[in-house]
Short mmCIF file of C-alpha atoms in Angstrom, two decimals:
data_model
loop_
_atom_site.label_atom_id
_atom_site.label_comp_id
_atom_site.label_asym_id
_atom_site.label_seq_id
_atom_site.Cartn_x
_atom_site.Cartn_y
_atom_site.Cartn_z
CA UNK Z 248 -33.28 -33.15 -1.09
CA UNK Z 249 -30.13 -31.42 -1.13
CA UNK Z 250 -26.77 -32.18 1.00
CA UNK Z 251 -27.84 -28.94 3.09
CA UNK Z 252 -31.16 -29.66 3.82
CA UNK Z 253 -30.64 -33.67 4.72
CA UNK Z 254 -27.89 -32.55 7.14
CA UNK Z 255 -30.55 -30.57 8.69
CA UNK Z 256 -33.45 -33.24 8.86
CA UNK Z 257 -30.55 -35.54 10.22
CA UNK Z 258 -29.33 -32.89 13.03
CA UNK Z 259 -33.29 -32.83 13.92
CA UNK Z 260 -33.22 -36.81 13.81
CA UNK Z 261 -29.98 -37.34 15.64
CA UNK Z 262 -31.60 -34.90 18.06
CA UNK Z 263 -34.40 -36.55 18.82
CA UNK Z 264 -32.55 -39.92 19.16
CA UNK Z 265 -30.36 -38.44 21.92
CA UNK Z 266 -33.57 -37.11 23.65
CA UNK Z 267 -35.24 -39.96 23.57
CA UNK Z 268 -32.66 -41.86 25.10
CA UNK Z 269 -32.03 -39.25 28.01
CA UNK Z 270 -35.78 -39.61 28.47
CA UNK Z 271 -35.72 -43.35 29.07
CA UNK Z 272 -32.89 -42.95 31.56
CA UNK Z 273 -34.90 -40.31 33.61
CA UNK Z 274 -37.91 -42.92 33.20
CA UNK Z 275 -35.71 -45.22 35.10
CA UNK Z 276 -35.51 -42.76 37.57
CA UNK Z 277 -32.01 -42.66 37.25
CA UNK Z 278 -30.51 -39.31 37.30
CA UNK Z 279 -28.53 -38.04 33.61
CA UNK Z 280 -25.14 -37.78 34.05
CA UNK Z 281 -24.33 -33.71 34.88
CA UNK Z 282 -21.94 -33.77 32.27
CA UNK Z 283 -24.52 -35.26 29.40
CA UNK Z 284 -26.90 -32.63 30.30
CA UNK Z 285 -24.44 -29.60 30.32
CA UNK Z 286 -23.17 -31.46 26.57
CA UNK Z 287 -26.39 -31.61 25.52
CA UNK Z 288 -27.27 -28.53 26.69
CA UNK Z 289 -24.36 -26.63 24.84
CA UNK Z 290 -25.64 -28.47 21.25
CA UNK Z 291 -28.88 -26.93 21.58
CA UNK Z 292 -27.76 -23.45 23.24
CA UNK Z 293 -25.48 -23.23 19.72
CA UNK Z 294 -28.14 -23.70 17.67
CA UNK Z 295 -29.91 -21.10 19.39
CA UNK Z 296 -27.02 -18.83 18.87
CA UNK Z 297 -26.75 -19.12 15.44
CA UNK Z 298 -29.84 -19.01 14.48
CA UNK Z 299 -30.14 -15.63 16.43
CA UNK Z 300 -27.05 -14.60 14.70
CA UNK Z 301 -28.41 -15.26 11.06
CA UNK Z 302 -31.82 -13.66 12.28
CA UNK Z 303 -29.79 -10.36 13.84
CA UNK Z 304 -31.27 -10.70 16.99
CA UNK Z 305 -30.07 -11.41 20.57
CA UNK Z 306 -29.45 -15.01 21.97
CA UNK Z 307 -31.77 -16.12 24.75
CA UNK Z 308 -29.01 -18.32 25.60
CA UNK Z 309 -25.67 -18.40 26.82
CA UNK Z 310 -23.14 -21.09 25.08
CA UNK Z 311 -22.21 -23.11 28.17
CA UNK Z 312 -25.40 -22.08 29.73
CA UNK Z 313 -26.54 -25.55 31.11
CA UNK Z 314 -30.30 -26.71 31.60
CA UNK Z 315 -32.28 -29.49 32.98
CA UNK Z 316 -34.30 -32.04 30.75
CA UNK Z 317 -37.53 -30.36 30.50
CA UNK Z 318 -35.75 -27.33 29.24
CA UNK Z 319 -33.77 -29.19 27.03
CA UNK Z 320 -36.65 -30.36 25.36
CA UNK Z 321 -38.13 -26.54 25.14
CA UNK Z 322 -34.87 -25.69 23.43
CA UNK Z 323 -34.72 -28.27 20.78
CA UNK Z 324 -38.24 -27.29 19.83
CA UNK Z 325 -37.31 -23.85 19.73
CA UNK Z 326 -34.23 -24.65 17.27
CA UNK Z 327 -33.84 -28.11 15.92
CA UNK Z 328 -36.41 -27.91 13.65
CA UNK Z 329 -35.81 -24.28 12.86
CA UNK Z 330 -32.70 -24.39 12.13
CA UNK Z 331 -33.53 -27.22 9.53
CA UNK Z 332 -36.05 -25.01 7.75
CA UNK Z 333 -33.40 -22.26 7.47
CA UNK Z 334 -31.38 -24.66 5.85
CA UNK Z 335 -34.72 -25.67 3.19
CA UNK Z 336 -35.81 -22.19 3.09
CA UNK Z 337 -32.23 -20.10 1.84
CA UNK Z 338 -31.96 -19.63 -1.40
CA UNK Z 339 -28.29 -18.96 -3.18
CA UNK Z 340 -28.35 -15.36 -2.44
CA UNK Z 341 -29.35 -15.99 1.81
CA UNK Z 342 -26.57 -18.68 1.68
CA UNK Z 343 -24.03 -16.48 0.48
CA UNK Z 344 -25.08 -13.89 2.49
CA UNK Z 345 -21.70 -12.41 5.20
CA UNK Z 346 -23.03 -12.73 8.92
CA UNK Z 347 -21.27 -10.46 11.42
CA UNK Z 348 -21.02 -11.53 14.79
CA UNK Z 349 -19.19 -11.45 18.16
CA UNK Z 350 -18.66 -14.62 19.65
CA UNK Z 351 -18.17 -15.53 23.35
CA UNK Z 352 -14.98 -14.33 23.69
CA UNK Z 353 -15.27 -11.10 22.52
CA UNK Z 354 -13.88 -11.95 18.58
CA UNK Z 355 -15.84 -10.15 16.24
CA UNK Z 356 -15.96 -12.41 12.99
CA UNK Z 357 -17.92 -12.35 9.58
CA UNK Z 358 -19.33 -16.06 8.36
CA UNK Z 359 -21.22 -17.12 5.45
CA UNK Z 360 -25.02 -18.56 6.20
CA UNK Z 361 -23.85 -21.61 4.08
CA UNK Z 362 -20.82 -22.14 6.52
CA UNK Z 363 -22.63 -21.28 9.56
CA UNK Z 364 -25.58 -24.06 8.85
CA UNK Z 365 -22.54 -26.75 8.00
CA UNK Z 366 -21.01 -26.01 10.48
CA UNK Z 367 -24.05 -26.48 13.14
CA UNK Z 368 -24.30 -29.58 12.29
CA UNK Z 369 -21.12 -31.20 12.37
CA UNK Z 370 -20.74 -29.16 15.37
CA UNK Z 371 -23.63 -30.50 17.11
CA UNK Z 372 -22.74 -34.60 15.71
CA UNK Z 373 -18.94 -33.63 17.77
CA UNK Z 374 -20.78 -32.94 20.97
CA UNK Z 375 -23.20 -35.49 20.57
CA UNK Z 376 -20.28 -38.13 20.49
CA UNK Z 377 -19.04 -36.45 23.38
CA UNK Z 378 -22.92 -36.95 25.01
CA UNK Z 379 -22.19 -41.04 23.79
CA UNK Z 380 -18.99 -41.22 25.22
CA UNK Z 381 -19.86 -39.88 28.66
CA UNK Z 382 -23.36 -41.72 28.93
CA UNK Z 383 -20.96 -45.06 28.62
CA UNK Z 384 -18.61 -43.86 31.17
CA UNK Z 385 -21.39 -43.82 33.69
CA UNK Z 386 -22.79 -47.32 32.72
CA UNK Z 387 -25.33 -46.16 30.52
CA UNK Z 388 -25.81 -47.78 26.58
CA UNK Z 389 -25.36 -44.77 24.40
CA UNK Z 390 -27.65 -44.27 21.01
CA UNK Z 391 -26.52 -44.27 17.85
CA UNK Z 392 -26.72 -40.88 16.23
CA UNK Z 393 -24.42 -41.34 13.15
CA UNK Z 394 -25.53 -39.72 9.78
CA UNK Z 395 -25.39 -43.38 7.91
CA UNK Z 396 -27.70 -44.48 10.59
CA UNK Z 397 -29.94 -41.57 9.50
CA UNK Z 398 -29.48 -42.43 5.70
CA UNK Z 399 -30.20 -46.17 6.02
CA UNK Z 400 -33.20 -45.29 8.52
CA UNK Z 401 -34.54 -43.50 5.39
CA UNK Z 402 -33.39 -45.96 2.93
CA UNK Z 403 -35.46 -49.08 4.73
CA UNK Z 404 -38.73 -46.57 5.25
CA UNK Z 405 -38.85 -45.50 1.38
CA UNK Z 406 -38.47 -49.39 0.88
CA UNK Z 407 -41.33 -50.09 3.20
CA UNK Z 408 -43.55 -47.43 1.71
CA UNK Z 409 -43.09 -48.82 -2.01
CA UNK Z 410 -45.84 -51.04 -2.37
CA UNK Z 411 -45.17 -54.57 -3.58
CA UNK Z 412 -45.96 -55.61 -6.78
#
């Protein structure tokens, strides 16, 4: 797997971890912090964004637009995992390739697919710190969504799927 495409299957991982997590609190029937959900919400609306952007079609979503949990969920289905399979799916030429875009403030820019998939990711991993950081300012035990966590996650379940000799 390339460095591209693991960053991708760890953004849909780290993802999922977070969601999971928000899911349990709500099963508590304790109510998400509003600030984790408009976090949260901002990580997936981006994703949305830019995949609209590479794809040349309008955004269904605003970047600060904030949603509640169910739509949250509807969102990340709509772009986690897409956005991965951009990633697996570009070849050299689609990577390469000059996006032009308005962003929203008004700045019109030009970004390469390669740059705009990196960056994504590492944007999304910021704001899902932020999510961490906030959840344990209201009292709540955060997840663990760090790439290495990802990476030794994989490591122990190829080691577990090697059958012993």
């Amino acid at each position: 797997m390339n460095t591209l495409e693991k960053l991708g299957a760890f953004n849909v991982w780290a993802n999922v971890t977070v969601l999971d997590r928000l899911d349990e609190i709500a099963a508590t029937g304790q109510e998400i912090p509003a600030v984790v959900l408009r976090l949260f919400s901002h990580v997936l609306n981006a994703q949305t964004i830019w995949i609209s952007r590479i794809n040349g079609v309008p955004s269904p979503v605003k970047v600060w637009q904030e949603h509640d949990l169910a739509t949250i969920h509807r969102l990340h289905e709509q772009s986690s995992e897409p956005l991965h399979q951009l990633m697996v799916h570009a070849d050299e030429t689609e990577l390469q390739r000059l996006i032009y875009y308005t962003n929203s403030l008004g700045n019109s820019y030009d970004s390469m697919v390669h740059d705009i998939l990196t960056h994504a990711v590492v944007h999304a991993s910021y704001h899902r710190a932020q999510v961490a950081t906030r959840l344990r300012d209201h009292g709540f035990e955060p997840v663990n969504s760090d790439f290495i966590t990802y990476c030794r996650e994989l490591s122990a379940a190829a080691q577990h799927a090697v059958p012993s000799l």
